[in-house]
XYZ file of C-alpha atoms in Angstrom:
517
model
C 0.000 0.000 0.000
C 1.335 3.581 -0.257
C 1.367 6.101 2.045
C -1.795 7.495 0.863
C -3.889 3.656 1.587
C -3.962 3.260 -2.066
C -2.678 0.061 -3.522
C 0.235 0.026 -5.998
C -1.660 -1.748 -8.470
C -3.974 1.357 -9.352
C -1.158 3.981 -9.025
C -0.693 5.464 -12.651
C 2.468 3.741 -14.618
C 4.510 6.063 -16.416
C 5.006 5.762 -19.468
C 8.088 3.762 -20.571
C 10.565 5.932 -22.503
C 11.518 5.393 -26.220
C 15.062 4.180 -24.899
C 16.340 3.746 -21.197
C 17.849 7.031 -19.517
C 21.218 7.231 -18.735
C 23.688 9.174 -17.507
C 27.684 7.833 -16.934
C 29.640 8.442 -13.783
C 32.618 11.014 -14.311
C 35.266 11.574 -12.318
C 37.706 14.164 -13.024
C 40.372 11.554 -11.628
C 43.990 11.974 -12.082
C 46.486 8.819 -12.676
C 47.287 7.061 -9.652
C 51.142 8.228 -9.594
C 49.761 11.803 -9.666
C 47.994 11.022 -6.394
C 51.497 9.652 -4.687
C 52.233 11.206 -1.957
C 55.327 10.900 0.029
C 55.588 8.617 3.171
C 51.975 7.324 2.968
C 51.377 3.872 3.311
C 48.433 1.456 3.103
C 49.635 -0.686 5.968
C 53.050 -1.013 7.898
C 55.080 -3.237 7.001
C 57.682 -4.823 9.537
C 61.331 -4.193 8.679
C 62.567 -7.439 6.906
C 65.037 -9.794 8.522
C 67.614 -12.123 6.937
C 66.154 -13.524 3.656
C 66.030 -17.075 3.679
C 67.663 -17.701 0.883
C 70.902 -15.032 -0.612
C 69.344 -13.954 -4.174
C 72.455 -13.585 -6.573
C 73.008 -10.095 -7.365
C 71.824 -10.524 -11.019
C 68.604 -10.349 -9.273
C 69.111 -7.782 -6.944
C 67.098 -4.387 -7.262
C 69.793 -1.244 -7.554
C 67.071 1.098 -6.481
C 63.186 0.513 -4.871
C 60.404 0.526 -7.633
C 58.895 4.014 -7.853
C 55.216 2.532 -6.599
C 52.557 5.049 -5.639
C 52.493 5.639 -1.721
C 49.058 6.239 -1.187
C 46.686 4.869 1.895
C 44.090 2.602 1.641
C 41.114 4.621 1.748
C 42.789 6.785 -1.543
C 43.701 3.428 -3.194
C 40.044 2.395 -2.709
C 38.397 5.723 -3.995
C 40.463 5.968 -6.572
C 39.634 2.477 -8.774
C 35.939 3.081 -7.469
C 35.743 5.855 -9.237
C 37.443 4.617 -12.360
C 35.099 1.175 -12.281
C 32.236 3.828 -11.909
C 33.907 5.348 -15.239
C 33.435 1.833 -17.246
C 31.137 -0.349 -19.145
C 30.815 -3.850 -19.899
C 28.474 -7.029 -20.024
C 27.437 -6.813 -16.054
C 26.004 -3.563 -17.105
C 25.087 -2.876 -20.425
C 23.829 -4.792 -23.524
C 27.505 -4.888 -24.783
C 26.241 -6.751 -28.228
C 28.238 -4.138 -30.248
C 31.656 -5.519 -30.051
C 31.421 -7.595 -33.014
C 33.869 -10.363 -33.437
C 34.580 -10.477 -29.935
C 32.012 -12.484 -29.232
C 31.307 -10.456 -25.348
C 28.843 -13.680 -23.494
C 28.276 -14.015 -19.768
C 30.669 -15.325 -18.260
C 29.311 -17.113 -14.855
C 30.330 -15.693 -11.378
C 30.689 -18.757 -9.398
C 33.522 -19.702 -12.648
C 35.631 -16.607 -11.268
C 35.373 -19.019 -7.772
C 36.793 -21.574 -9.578
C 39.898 -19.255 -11.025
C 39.958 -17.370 -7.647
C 40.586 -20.989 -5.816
C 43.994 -21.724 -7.538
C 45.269 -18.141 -7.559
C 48.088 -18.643 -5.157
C 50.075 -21.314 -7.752
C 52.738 -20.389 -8.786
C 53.908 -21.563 -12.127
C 57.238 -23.077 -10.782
C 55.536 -25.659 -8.451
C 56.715 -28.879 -8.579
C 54.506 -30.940 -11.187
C 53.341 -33.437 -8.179
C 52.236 -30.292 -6.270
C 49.887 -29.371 -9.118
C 48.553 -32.517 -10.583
C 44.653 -31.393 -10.171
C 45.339 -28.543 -12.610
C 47.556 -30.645 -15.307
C 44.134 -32.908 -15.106
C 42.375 -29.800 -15.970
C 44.840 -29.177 -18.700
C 44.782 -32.626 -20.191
C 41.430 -32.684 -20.174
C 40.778 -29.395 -21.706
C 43.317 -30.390 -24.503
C 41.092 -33.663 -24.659
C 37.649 -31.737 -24.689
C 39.008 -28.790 -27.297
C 40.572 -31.776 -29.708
C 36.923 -33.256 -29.939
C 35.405 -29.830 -30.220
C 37.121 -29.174 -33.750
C 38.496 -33.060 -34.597
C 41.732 -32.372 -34.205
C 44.175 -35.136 -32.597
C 45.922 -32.919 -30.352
C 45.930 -29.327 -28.619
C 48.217 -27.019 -26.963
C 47.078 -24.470 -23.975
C 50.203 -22.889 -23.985
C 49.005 -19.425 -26.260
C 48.050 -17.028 -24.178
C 45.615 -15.186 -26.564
C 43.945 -15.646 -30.417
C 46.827 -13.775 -31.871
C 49.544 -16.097 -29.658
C 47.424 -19.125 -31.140
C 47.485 -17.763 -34.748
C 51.278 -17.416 -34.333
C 51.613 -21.039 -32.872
C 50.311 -21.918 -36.005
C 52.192 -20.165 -38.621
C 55.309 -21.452 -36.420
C 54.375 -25.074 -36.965
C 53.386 -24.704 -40.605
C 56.632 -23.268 -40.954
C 58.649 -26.000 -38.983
C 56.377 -28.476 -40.806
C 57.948 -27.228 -44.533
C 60.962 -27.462 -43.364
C 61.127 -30.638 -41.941
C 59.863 -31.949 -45.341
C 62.244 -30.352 -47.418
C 59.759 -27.665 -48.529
C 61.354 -24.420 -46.670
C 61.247 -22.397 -50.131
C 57.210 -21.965 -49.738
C 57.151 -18.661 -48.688
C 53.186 -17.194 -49.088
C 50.386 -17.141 -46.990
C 46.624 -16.919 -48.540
C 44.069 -14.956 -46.511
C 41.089 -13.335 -46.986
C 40.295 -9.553 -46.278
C 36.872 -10.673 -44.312
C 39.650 -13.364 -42.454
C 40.857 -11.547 -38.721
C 43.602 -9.675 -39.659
C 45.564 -11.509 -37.001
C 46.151 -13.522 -40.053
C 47.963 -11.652 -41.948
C 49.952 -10.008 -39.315
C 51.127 -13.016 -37.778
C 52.441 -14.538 -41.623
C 54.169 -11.274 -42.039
C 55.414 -10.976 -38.660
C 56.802 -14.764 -39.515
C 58.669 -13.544 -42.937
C 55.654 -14.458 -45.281
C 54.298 -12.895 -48.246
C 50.454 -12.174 -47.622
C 48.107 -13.124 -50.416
C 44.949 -11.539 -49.683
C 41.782 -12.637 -51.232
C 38.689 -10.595 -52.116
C 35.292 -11.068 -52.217
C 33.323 -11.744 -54.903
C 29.951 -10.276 -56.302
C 27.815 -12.600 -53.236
C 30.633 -11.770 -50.572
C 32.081 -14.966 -50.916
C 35.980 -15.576 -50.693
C 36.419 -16.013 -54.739
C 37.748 -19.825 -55.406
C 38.468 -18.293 -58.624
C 40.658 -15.976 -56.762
C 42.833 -18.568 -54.992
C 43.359 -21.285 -57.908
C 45.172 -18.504 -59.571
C 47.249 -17.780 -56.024
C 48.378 -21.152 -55.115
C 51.272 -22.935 -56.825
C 54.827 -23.924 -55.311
C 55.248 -21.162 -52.923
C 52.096 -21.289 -50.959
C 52.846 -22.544 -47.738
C 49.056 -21.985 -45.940
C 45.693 -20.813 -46.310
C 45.064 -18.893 -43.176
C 41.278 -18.014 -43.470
C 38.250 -17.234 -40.725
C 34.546 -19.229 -41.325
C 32.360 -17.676 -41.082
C 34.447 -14.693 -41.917
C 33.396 -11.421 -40.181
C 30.675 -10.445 -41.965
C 28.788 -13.022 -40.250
C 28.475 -15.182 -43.435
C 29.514 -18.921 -43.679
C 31.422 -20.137 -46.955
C 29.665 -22.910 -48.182
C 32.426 -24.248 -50.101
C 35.169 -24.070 -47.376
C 36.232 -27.629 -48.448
C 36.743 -27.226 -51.836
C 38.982 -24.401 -50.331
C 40.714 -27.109 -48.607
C 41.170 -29.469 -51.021
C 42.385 -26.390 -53.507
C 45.564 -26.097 -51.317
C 46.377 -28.942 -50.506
C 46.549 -30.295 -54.348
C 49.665 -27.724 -54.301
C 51.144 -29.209 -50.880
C 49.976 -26.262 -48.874
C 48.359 -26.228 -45.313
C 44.939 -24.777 -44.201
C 44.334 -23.016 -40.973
C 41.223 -22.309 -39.494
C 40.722 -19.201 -37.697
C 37.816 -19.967 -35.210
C 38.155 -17.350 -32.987
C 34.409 -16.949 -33.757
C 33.497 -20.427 -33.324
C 29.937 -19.615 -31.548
C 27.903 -20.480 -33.919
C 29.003 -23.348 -35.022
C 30.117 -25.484 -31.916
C 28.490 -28.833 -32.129
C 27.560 -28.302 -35.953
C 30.904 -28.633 -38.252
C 34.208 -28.912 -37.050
C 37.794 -28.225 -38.532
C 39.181 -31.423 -39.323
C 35.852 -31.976 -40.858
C 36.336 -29.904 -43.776
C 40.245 -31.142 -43.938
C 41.723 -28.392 -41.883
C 45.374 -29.080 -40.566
C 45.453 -26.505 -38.131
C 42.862 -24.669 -36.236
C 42.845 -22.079 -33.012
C 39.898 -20.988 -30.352
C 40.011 -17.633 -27.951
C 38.976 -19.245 -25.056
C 38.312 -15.297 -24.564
C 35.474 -15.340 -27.007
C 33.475 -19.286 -27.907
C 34.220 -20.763 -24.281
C 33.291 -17.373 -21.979
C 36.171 -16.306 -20.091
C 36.339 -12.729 -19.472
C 38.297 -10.222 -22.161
C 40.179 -8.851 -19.235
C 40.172 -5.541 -21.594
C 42.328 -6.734 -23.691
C 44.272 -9.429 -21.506
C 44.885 -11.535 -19.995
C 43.316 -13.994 -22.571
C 43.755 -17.787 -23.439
C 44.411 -19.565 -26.825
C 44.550 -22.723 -28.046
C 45.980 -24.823 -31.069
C 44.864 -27.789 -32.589
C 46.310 -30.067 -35.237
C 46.266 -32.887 -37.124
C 48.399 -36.024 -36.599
C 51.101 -35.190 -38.729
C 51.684 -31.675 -37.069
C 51.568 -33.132 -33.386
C 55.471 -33.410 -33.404
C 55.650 -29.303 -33.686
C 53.306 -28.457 -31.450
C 53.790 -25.486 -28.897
C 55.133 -26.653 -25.443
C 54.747 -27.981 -22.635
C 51.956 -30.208 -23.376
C 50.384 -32.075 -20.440
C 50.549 -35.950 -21.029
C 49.062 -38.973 -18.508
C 51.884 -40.813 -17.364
C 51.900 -44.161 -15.114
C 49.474 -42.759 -13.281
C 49.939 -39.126 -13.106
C 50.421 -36.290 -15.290
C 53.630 -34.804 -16.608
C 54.814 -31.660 -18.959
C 56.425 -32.435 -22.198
C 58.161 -31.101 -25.464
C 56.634 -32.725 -28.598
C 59.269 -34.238 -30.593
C 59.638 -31.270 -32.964
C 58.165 -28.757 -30.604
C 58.417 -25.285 -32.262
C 59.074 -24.124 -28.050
C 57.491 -21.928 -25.866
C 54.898 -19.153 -27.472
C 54.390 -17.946 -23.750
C 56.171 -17.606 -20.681
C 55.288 -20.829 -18.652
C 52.486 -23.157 -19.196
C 48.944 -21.212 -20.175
C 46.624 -18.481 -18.824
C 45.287 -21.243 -15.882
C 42.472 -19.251 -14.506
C 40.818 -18.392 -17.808
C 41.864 -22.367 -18.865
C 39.997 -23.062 -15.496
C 37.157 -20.886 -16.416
C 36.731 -22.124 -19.891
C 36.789 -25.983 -18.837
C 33.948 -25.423 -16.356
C 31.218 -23.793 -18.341
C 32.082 -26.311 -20.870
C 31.654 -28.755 -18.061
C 28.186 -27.467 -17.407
C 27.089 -27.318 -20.745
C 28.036 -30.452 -22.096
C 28.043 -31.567 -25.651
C 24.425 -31.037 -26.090
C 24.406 -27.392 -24.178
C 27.256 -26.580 -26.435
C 25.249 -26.816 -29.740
C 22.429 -25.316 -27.816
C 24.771 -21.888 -27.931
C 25.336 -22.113 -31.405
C 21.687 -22.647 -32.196
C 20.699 -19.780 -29.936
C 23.284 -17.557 -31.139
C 22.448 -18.262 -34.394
C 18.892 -16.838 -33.671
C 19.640 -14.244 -31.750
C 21.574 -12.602 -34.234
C 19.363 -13.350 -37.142
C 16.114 -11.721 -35.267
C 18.336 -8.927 -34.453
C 19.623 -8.043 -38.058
C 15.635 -8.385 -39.002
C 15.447 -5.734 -36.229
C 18.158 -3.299 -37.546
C 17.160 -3.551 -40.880
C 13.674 -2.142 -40.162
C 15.927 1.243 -39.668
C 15.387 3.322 -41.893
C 18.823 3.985 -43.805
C 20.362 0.674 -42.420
C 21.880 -2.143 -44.636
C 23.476 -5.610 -44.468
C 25.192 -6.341 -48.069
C 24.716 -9.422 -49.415
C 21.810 -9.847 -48.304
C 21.528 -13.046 -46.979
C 21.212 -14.529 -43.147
C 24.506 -14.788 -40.744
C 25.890 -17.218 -38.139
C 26.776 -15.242 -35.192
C 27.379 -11.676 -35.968
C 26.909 -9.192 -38.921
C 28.299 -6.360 -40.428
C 25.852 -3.412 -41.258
C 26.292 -0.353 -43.065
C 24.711 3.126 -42.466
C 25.477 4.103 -45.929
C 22.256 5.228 -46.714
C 21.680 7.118 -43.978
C 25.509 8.607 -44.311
C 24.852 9.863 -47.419
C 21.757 11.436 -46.525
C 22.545 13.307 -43.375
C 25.908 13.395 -43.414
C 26.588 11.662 -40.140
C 29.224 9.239 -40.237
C 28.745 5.417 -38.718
C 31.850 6.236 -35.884
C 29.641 9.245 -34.885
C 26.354 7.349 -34.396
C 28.190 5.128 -32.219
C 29.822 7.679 -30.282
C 25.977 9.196 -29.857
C 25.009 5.449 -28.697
C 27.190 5.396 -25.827
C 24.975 8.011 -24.449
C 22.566 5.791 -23.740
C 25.087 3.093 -21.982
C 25.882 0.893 -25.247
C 28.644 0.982 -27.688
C 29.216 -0.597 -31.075
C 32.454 -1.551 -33.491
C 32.662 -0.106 -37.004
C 35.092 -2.979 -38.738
C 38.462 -3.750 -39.449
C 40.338 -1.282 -42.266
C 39.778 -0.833 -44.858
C 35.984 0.107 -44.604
C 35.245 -2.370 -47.987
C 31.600 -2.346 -46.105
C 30.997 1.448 -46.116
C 30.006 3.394 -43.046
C 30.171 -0.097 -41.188
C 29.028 -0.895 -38.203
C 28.735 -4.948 -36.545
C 26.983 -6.753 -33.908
C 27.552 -9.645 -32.344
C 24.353 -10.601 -29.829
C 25.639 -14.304 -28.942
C 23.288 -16.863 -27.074
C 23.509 -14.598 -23.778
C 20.934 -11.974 -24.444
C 17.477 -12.207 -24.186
C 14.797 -10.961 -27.188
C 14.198 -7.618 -24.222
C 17.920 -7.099 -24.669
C 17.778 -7.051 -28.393
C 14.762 -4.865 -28.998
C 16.391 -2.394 -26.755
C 19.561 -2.019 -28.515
C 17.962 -1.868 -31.647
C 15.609 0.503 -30.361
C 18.743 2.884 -29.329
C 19.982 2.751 -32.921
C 17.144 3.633 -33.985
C 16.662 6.373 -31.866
C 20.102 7.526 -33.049
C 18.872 7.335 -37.035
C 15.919 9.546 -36.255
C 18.365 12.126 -34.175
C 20.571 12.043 -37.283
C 17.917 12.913 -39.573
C 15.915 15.439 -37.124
C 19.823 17.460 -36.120
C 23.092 16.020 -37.902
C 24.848 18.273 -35.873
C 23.679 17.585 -32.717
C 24.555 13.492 -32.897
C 27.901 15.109 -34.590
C 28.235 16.792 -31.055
C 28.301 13.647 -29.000
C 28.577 12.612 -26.419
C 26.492 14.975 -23.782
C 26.486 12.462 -20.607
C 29.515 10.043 -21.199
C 32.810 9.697 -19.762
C 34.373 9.161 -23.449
C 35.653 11.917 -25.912
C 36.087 12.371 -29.241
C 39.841 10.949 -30.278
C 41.906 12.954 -32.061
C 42.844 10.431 -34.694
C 46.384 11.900 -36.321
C 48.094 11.231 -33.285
C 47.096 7.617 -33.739
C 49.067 7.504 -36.919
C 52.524 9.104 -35.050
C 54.591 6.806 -33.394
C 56.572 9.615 -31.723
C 53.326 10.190 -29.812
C 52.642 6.915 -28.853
C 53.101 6.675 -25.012
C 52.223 3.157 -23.283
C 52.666 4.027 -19.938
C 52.428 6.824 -17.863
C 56.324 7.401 -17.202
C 56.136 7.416 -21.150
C 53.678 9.810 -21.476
C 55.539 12.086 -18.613
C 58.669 11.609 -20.603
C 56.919 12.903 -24.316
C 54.309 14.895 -23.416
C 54.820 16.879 -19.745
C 58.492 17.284 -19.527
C 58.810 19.101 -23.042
C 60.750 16.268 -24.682
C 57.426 15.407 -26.747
């Protein structure tokens, strides 16, 4: 009842608004070594006594680490305030980032990482044995997953993965006498971890285009291979959302000329339980556990990787591998081992994360995601399309994500797709334009995976198109965003300077306050 003795239930309802009000925290907080202060401390430490062990000088610190000193209380306030400053999937619809494949990832998992956080990587292998079970049976889960015979947890993200991979296709040639093939084949639609990773590696980078139905040309490639390819490196579905039907012909293409093929499945969500790598004659594949199997981005790290091969490149694979032996379980080199892509073994919380929610799921539960990704993303691209001045080329349904284009509505307004989504984080949500080069103009690509519910997606779609109508009402006003959001507009030239680059804050002291820059 309220105060008044009426009962809630014949109170008027407002009436819901268009799209949900919001309004970021912002903090005009300074770095945390501008808040050092002198002599302040966080708790008192005892003065140490004799170490237990003499650490050889080699080791030895010739000055303390410049750490903030700062109490408790300022330490707390201060990443408060910054987590007040953020966004993410525990509180927005974070469906935006596509390819990055943003899911829930469950709370009592983080238990699970939280409960062997005091390892250390140097234990003694008998000391550890639960988490090389983990490991072995990971490897054993993730080699079923895409029919490969073996996998290596030692990558530490999708890039480290995609570079295990070129290592071993590279060790592979040369084993065989084959050293001279020296190009990679990609595809521009393919993660352009791809490519990087070949060139980082010495390769020449074939890239493919689409053709006239936004399908890698097969065309295209039978006039690329020959004696020099070493690999196809390609992503399927590629990130436009769309599956290539033909993948195996693909395949079979490159390996008539004694090439390898690699699948990328970073993006693997909407296919898990439905085709698999090996299936369509891959010899290499990768996952982010980061993405498919639901361990947290970490913005940006730390992530988890893994590769998977066939038989004949088991011999190069990545080390240390965990193996069952007489009884327990042991690390090991592969015969041919291209060595260590990482320090140590893997990322073991996010490995730990990963192998219980596919643990819960199951085999079954696993295809379930796929299915329900599938549809989520479908009903929201029939959602986004019923913008007016939205577009999805091609023209045809997608797996798990899409890429859109606000052409239309671009050329018609003038307001660009990086502006509308600078206008859309005004109301809490965000969204990723594409890769370079924009081949999809004015871009813009979603990714709604199985964790959102139909509420979620008519919201988000109902913020874009909220956005469209501002755009057409007052270009200049979207063009002014954003009014309540802790994000500015990025001066983009300095993006394109190295001399202005400045990954830490001593760097950025060094270039830009002390009049060195």
């Amino acid at each position: 009842m309220s105060a008044s003795g009426e009962s809630f239930a014949q109170l008027p309802v407002a009436p819901k608004p268009p799209v949900r009000r919001f309004h970021q925290a912002r903090w005009d907080e300074p770095i945390i070594f501008e808040l050092s202060q002198p002599g302040r401390r966080g708790v008192a430490v005892p003065e140490p006594g004799a170490p237990a062990v003499e650490l050889p000088e080699s080791v030895r610190r010739e000055r303390a680490p410049k750490l903030p000193e700062m109490s408790q209380p300022h330490v707390l306030r201060h990443y408060l305030r910054l987590s007040q400053e953020n966004l993410g999937f525990d509180l927005n619809i974070d469906v935006g980032q596509g390819t990055c494949t943003m899911k829930y990832s469950p709370k009592v998992n983080d238990g699970f990482a939280k409960a062997i956080a005091d390892l250390h990587p140097r234990q003694p292998e008998d000391s550890v044995q639960g988490v090389l079970e983990i490991y072995a049976r990971m490897e054993s889960m993730l080699a079923e997953i895409s029919g490969m015979s073996r996998v290596s947890l030692q990558p530490g993200s999708g890039s480290a993965a995609i570079y295990a991979n070129i290592a071993m296709i590279r060790a592979y040639h040369a084993a065989n006498g084959e050293g001279h093939r020296d190009q990679v084949i990609t595809t521009i639609f393919s993660h352009p971890s791809n490519a990087a990773c070949a060139k980082t590696a010495g390769y020449e980078v074939i890239t493919l285009m689409p053709n006239a139905d936004g399908q890698p040309d097969i065309e295209a490639l039978r006039a690329a291979v020959g004696p020099r390819t070493a690999a196809l490196m390609i992503t399927n579905p590629e990130d436009t959302g769309i599956f290539n039907p033909r993948i195996k012909e693909f395949v079979d293409l490159v390996h008539s000329v004694g090439g390898l093929a690699c699948y990328d499945q970073a993006n693997a969500n909407g296919i898990l339980g439905i085709t698999r790598a090996r299936d369509a004659g891959f010899d290499l594949c990768h996952f982010n556990l980061h993405k498919t199997f639901s361990t947290p981005h970490m913005c940006g790290g730390p992530a988890a990787g893994a590769s998977g091969v066939s038989e004949a490149l088991a011999p190069f694979l990545p080390g240390p591998v965990v193996e069952a032996h007489d009884g327990r379980f042991i690390l090991k080199y592969p015969e041919k081992s291209v060595g260590k892509i990482r320090p140590f073994l893997g990322v073991t919380q996010n490995i730990v994360r990963a192998y219980a929610w596919i643990m819960a799921l199951g085999g079954d539960g696993l295809r379930t995601v796929a299915e329900t990704a599938a549809l989520n993303n479908n009903y929201l691209m029939h959602k986004i399309l019923q913008i007016p001045g939205a577009s999805a080329p091609w023209g045809r349904r997608r797996i798990e994500q899409a890429r859109y284009s606000w052409q239309q509505l671009s050329e018609e307004t003038g307001v660009h797709s990086e502006e509308i989504g600078v206008r859309a984080a005004d109301f809490g949500v965000h969204y990723w334009t594409s890769h370079h080069p924009y081949l999809v103009p004015e871009p813009f690509t979603l990714e709604p995976t199985e964790s959102y519910s139909k509420e979620d997606l008519d919201e988000y779609a109902a913020i874009l198109a909220h956005v469209a109508e501002e755009a057409r009402r007052d270009p200049e006003f979207v063009k002014g965003a954003p009014y309540n959001q802790t994000v500015h507009k990025i001066d983009m030239t300095s993006l394109d300077d190295p001399d202005q680059w400045a990954p830490t804050w001593r760097a950025y002291v060094r270039k830009h306050l002390s009049g060195k820059g």
